[in-house]
mmCIF file of C-alpha atoms in Angstrom:
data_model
loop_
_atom_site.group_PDB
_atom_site.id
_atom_site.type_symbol
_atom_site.label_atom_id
_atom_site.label_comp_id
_atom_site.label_asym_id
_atom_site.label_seq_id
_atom_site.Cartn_x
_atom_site.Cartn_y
_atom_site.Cartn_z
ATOM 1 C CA UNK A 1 18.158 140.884 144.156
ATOM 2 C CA UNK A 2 16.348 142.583 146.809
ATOM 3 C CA UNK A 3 17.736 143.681 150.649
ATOM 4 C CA UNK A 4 14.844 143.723 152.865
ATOM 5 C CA UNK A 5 16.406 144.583 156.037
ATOM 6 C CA UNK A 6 18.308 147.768 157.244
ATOM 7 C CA UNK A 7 21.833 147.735 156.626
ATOM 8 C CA UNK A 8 23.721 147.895 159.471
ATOM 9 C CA UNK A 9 25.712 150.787 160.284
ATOM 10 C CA UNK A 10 28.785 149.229 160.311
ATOM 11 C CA UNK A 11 28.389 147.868 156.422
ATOM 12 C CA UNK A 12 30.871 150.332 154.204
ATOM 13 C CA UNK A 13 28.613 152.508 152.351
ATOM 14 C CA UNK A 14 30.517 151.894 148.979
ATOM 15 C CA UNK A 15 29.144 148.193 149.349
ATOM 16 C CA UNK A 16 25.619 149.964 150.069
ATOM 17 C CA UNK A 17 26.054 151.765 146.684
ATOM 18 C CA UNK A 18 27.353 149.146 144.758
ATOM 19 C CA UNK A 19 24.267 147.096 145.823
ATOM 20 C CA UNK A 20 21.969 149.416 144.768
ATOM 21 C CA UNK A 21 23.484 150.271 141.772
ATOM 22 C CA UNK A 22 23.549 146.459 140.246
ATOM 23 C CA UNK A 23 19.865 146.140 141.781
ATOM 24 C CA UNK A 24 18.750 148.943 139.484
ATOM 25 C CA UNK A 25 21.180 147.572 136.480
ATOM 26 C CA UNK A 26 19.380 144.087 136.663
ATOM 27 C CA UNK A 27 16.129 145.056 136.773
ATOM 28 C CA UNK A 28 16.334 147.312 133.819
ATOM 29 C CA UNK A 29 18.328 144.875 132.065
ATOM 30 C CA UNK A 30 15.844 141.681 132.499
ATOM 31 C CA UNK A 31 13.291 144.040 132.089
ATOM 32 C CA UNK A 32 11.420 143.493 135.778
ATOM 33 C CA UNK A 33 9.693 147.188 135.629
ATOM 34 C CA UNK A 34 8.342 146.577 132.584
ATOM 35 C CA UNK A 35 5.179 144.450 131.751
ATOM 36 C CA UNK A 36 7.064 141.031 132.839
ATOM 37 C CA UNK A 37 7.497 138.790 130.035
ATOM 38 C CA UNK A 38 5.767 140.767 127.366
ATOM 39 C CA UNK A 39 1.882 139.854 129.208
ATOM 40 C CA UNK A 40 0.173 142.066 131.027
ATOM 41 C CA UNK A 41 0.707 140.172 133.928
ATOM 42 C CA UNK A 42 3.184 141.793 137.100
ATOM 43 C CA UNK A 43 6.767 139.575 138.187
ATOM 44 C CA UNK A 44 4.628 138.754 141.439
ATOM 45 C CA UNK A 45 1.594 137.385 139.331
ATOM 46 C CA UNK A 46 3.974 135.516 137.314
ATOM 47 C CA UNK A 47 5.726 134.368 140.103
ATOM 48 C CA UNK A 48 2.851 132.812 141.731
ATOM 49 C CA UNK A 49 1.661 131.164 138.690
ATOM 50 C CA UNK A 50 5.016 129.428 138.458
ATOM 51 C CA UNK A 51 4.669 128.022 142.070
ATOM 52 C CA UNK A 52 1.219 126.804 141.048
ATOM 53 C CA UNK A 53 2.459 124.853 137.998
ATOM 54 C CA UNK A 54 6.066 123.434 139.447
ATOM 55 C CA UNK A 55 4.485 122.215 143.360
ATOM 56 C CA UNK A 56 2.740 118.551 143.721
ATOM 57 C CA UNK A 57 0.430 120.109 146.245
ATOM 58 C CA UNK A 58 -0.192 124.104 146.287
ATOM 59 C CA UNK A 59 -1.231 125.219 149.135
ATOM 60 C CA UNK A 60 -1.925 129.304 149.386
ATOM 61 C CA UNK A 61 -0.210 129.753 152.424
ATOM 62 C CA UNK A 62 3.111 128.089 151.645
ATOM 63 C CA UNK A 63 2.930 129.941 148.608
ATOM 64 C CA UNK A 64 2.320 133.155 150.356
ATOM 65 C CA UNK A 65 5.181 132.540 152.545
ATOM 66 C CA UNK A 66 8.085 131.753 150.292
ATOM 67 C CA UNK A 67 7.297 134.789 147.815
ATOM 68 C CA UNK A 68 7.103 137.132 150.779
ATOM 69 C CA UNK A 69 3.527 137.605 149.930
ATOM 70 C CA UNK A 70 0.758 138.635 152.960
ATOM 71 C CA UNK A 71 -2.318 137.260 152.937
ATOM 72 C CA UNK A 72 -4.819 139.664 151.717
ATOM 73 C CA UNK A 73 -2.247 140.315 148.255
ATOM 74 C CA UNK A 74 -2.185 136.690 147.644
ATOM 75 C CA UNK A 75 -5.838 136.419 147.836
ATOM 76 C CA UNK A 76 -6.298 138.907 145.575
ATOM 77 C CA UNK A 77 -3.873 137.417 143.127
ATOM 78 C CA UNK A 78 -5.545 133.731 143.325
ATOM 79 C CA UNK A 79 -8.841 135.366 143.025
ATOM 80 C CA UNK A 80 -8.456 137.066 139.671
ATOM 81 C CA UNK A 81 -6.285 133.815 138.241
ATOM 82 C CA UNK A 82 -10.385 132.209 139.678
ATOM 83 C CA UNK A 83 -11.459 134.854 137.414
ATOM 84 C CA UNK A 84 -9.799 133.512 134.099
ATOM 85 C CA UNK A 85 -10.443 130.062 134.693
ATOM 86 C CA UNK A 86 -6.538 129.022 135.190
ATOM 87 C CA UNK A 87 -7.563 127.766 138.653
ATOM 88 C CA UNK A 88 -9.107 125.445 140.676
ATOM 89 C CA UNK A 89 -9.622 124.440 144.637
ATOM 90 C CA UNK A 90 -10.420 121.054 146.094
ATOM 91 C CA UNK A 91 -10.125 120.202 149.650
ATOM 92 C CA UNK A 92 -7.038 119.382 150.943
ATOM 93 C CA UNK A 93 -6.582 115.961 152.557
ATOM 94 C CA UNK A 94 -5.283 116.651 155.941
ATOM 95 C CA UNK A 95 -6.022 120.294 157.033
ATOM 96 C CA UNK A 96 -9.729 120.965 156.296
ATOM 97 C CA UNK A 97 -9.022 124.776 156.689
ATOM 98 C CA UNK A 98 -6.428 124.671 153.114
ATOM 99 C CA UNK A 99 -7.658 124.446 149.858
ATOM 100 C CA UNK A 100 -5.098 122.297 147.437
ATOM 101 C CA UNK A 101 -4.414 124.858 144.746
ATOM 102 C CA UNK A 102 -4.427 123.671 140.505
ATOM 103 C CA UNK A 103 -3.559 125.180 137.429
ATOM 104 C CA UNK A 104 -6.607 124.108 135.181
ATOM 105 C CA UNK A 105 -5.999 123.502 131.122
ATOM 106 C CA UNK A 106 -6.273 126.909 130.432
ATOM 107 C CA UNK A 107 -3.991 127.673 133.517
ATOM 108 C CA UNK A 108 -1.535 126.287 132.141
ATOM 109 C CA UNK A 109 -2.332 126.898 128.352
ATOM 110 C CA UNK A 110 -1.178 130.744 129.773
ATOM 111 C CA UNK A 111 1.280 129.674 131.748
ATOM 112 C CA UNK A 112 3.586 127.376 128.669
ATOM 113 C CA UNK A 113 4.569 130.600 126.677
ATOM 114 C CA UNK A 114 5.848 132.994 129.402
ATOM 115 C CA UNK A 115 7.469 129.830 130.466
ATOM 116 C CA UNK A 116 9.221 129.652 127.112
ATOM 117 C CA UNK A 117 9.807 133.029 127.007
ATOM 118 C CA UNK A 118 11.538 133.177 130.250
ATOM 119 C CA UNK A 119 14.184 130.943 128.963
ATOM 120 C CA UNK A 120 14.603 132.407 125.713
ATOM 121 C CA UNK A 121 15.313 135.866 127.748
ATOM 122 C CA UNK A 122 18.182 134.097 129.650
ATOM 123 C CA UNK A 123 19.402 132.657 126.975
ATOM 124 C CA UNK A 124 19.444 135.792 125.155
ATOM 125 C CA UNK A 125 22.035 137.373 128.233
ATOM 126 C CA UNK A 126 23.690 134.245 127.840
ATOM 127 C CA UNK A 127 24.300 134.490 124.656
ATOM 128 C CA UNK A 128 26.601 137.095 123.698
ATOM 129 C CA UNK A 129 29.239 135.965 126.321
ATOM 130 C CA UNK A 130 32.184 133.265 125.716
ATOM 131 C CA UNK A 131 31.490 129.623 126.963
ATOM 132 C CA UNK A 132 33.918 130.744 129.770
ATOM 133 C CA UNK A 133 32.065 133.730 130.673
ATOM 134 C CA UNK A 134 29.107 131.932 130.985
ATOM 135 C CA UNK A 135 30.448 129.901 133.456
ATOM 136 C CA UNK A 136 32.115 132.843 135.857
ATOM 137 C CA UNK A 137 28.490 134.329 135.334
ATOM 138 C CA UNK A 138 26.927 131.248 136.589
ATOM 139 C CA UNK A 139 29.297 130.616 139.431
ATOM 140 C CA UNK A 140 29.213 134.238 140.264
ATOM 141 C CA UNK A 141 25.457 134.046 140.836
ATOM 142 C CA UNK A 142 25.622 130.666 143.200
ATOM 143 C CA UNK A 143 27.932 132.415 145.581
ATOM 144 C CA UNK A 144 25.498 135.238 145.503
ATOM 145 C CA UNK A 145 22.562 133.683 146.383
ATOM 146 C CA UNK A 146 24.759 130.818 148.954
ATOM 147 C CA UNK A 147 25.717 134.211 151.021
ATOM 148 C CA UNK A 148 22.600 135.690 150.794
ATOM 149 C CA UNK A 149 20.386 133.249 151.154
ATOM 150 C CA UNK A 150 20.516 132.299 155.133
ATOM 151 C CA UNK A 151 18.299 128.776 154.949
ATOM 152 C CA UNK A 152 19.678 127.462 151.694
ATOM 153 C CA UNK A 153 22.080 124.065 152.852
ATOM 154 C CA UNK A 154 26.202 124.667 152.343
ATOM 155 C CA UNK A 155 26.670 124.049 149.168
ATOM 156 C CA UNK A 156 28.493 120.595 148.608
ATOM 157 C CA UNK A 157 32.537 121.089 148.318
ATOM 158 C CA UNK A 158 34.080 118.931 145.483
ATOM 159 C CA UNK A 159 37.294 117.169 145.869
ATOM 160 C CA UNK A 160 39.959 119.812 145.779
ATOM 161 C CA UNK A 161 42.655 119.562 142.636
ATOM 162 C CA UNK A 162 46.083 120.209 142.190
ATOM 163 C CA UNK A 163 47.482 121.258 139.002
ATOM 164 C CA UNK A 164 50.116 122.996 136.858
ATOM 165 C CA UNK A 165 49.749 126.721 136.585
ATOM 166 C CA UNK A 166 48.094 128.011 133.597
ATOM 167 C CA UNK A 167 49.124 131.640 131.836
ATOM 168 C CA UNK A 168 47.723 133.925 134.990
ATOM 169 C CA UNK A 169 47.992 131.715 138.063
ATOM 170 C CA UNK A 170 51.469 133.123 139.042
ATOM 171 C CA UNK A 171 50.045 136.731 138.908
ATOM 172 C CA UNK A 172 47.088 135.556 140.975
ATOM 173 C CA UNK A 173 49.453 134.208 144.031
ATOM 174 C CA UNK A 174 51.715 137.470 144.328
ATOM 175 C CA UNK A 175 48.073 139.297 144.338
ATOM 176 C CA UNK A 176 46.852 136.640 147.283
ATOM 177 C CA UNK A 177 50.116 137.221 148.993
ATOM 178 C CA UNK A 178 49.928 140.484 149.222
ATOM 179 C CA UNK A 179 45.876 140.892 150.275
ATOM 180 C CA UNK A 180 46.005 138.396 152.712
ATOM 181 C CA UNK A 181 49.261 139.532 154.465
ATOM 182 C CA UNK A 182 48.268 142.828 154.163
ATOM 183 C CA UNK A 183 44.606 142.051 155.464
ATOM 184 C CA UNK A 184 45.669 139.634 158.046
ATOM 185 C CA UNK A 185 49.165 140.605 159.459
ATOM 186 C CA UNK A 186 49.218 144.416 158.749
ATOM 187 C CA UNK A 187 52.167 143.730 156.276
ATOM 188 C CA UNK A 188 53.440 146.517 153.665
ATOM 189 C CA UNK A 189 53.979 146.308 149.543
ATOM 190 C CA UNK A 190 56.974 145.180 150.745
ATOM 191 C CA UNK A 191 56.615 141.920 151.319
ATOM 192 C CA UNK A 192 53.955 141.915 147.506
ATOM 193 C CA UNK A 193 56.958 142.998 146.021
ATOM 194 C CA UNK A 194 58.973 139.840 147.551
ATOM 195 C CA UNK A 195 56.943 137.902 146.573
ATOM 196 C CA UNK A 196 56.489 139.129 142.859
ATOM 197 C CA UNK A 197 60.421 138.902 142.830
ATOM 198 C CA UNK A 198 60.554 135.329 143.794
ATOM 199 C CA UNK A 199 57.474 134.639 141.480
ATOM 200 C CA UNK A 200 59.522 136.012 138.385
ATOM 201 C CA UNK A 201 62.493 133.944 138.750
ATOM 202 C CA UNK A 202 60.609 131.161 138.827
ATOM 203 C CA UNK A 203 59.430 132.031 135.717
ATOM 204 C CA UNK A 204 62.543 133.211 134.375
ATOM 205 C CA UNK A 205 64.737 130.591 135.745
ATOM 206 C CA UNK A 206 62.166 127.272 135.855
ATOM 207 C CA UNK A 207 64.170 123.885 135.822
ATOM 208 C CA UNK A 208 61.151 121.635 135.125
ATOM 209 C CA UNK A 209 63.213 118.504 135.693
ATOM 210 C CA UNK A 210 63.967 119.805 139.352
ATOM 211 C CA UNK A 211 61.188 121.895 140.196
ATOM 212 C CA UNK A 212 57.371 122.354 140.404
ATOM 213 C CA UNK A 213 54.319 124.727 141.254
ATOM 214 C CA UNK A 214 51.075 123.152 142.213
ATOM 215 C CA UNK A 215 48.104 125.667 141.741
ATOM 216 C CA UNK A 216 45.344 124.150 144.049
ATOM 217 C CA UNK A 217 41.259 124.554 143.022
ATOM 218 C CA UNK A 218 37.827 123.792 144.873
ATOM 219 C CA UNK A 219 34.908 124.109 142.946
ATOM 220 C CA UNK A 220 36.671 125.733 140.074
ATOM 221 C CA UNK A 221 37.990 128.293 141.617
ATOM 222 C CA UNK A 222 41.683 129.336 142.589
ATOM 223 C CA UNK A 223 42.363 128.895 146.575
ATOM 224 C CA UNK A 224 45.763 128.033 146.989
ATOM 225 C CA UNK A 225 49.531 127.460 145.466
ATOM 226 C CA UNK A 226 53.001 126.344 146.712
ATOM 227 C CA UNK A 227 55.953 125.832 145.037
ATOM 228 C CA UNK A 228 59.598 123.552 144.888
ATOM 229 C CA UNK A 229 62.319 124.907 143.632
ATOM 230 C CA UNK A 230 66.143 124.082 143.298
ATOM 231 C CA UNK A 231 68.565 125.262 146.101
ATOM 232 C CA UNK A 232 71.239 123.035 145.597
ATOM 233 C CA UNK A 233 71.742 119.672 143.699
ATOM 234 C CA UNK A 234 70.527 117.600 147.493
ATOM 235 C CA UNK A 235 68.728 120.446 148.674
ATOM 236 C CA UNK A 236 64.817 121.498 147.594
ATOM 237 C CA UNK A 237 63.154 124.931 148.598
ATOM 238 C CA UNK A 238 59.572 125.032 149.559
ATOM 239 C CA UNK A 239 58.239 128.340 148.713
ATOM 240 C CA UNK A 240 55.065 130.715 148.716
ATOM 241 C CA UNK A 241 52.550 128.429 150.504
ATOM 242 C CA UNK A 242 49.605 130.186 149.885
ATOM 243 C CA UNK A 243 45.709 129.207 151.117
ATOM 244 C CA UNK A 244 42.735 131.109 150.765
ATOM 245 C CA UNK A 245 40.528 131.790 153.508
ATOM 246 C CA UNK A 246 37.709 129.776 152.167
ATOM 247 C CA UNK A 247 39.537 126.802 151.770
ATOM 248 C CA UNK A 248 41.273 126.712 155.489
ATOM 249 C CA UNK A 249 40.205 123.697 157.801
ATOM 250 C CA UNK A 250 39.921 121.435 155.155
ATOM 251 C CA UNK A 251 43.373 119.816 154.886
ATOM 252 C CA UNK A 252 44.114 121.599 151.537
ATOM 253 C CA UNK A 253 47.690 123.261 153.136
ATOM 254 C CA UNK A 254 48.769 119.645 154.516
ATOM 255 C CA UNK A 255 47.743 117.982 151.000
ATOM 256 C CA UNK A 256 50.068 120.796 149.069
ATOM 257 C CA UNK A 257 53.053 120.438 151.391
ATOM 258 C CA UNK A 258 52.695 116.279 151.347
ATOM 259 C CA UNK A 259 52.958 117.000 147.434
ATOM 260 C CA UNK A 260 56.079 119.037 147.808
ATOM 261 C CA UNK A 261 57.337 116.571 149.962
ATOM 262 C CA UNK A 262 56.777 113.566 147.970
ATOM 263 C CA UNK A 263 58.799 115.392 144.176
ATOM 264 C CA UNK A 264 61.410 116.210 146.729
ATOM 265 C CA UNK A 265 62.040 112.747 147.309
ATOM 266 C CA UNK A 266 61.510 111.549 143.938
ATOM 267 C CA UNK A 267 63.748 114.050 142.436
ATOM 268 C CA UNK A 268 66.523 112.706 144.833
ATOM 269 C CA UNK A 269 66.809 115.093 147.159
ATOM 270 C CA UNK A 270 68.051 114.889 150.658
ATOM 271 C CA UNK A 271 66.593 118.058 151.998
ATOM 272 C CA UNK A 272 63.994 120.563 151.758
ATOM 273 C CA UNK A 273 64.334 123.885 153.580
ATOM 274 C CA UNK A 274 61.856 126.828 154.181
ATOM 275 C CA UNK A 275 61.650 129.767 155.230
ATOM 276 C CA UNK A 276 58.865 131.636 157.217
ATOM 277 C CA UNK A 277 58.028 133.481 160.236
ATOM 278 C CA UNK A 278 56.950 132.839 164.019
ATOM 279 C CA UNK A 279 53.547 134.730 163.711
ATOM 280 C CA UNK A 280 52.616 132.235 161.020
ATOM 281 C CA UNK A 281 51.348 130.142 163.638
ATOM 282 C CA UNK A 282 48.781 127.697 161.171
ATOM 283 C CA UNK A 283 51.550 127.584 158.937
ATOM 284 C CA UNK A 284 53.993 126.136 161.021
ATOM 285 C CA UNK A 285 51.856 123.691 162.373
ATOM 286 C CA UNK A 286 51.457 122.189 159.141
ATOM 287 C CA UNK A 287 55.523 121.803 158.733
ATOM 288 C CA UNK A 288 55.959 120.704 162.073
ATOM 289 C CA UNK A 289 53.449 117.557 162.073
ATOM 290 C CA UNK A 290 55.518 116.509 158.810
ATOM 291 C CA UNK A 291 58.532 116.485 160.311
ATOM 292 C CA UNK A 292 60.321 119.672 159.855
ATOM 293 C CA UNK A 293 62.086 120.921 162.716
ATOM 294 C CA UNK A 294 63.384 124.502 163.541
ATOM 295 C CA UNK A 295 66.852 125.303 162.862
ATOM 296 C CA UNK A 296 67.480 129.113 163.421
ATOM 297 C CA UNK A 297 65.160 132.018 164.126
ATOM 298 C CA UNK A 298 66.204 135.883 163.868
ATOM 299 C CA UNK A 299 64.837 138.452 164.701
ATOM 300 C CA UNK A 300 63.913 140.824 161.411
ATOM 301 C CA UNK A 301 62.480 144.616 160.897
ATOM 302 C CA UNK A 302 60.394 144.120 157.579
ATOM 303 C CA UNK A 303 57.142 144.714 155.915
ATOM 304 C CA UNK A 304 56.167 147.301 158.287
ATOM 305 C CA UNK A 305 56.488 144.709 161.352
ATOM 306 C CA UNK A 306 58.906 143.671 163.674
ATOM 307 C CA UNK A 307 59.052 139.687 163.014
ATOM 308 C CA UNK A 308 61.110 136.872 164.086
ATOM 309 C CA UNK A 309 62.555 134.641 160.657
ATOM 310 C CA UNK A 310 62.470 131.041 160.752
ATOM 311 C CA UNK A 311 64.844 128.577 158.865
ATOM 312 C CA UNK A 312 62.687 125.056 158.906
ATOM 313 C CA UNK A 313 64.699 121.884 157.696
ATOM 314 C CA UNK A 314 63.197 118.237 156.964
ATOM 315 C CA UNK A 315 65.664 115.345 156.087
ATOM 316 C CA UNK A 316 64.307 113.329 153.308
#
């Protein structure tokens, strides 16, 4: 992975670092500095012949372009692969000043092994790591190359899931609670440590019959949680609403609160309650258009903030 323009100098230098020091671990560990592939051939030469053998209609200038390549380099490149026979021209059909580039036989005679030996060299870093590990390795590499890669299309969102939580996923919403407050509202460890409290006596004290957590994923990946529990024998609790920033706008918060909604009133209830705060202004939209109304507010001194407590109440 290569940064071609200047960072800015607002970009945190540690991020600077930490680019440059997994640029320098990848290409020692696929081997880029070194004759690519085991030929004698560079990564740009190899490149190019891979364009050549993979595009319906090679042209030299489209080539040129999407590599990053100038002109005279590309030239040069085409003209020794001339050389060795693995290349041909013929006119193109529409723009009489392109040639239409092919691989000939022998083109692509020396193209098939470093082909095969490009896959056996991923598999190989593949290979030592857990079917899971593959996967977060995989994934990790698409969200590399969605945020770095300015003209690639948004990548497609999959329906979003809702599920029970899994060994981990309990840890995973104190941690969200207390980065996002902290990033968003200036809140202390304070409020984490609320959190983690409330988070262990569910744990401790879980009445399956009467209570659930929903642990909400898009794409695979973790983005947000909420939870029911048991406040009286009529009276459910909704608790810990928690949404990622990635997966905001999308409905996700209404869909976990609807669920909430719809045990409550399964399991009998007659009310759910909640409790949040005024500054929570997205969050209280979402109880509002399902009916909850306000029933008290107080002002509060916590987390490092002044705040104003709300008590929210829907009858079921």
């Amino acid at each position: 992975m290569a940064i071609m323009s200047i960072p800015s100098p607002t970009v945190d230098p540690a991020a600077v670092k930490a680019i440059r020091q997994f640029n320098r671990f990848y290409t020692r560990r696929i081997g880029a500095l070194d004759p690519y592939l085991g030929s004698a051939m560079s990564l740009t030469d190899v490149r190019v012949l891979y364009e050549l053998a993979h595009r319906e209609t090679a042209v030299a200038s489209e080539i040129g372009r999407d590599l990053g390549l100038d002109a005279g380099y590309m030239s040069r490149i085409l003209r020794r692969f001339e050389n060795e026979g693995w290349l041909s021209r013929e006119p193109h059909p529409r723009d009489a000043r392109q040639s239409v580039l092919r691989l000939t036989d022998a083109g692509h005679a020396a193209f098939a092994p470093l082909q095969q030996k490009s896959r056996e060299e991923a598999a190989a870093l593949l290979a030592p790591l857990m079917p899971a590990q593959r996967q977060q390795l995989v994934q990790a590499m698409g969200t590399m190359q969605a945020l770095l890669d300015s003209e690639a299309p948004p990548a497609k969102l999959q329906a979003a899931v809702l599920r029970d939580p899994a060994p981990g996923d309990i840890g995973w919403v104190v941690q969200q609670h207390g980065e996002i407050y902290a990033r968003e509202y200036g809140w202390n460890s304070e409020f984490e440590a609320l959190v983690a409290g409330i988070a262990s006596e569910f744990l401790l004290k879980f009445q399956p019959e009467w209570e659930r957590c929903w642990i909400a994923e898009l794409n695979g990946e973790r983005v947000g949680a909420i939870f029911v529990v048991r406040k009286s024998a009529t009276v459910a609790q909704l608790r810990m609403l928690i949404l990622a920033p990635a997966a905001r706008g999308l409905g996700l918060g209404g869909k976990l609160v609807d669920e909430c909604i719809a045990f409550a009133r399964r399991k009998g209830y007659r009310k759910m309650v909640l409790w949040t705060n005024s500054c929570l202004s997205a969050a209280r939209g979402i109880y509002a258009k399902r009916g909850f109304q306000l029933a008290k507010s107080e002002p509060h001194e916590s987390y490092g903030q002044q705040l104003v407590g709300e008590t929210w109440e829907l009858k079921l």
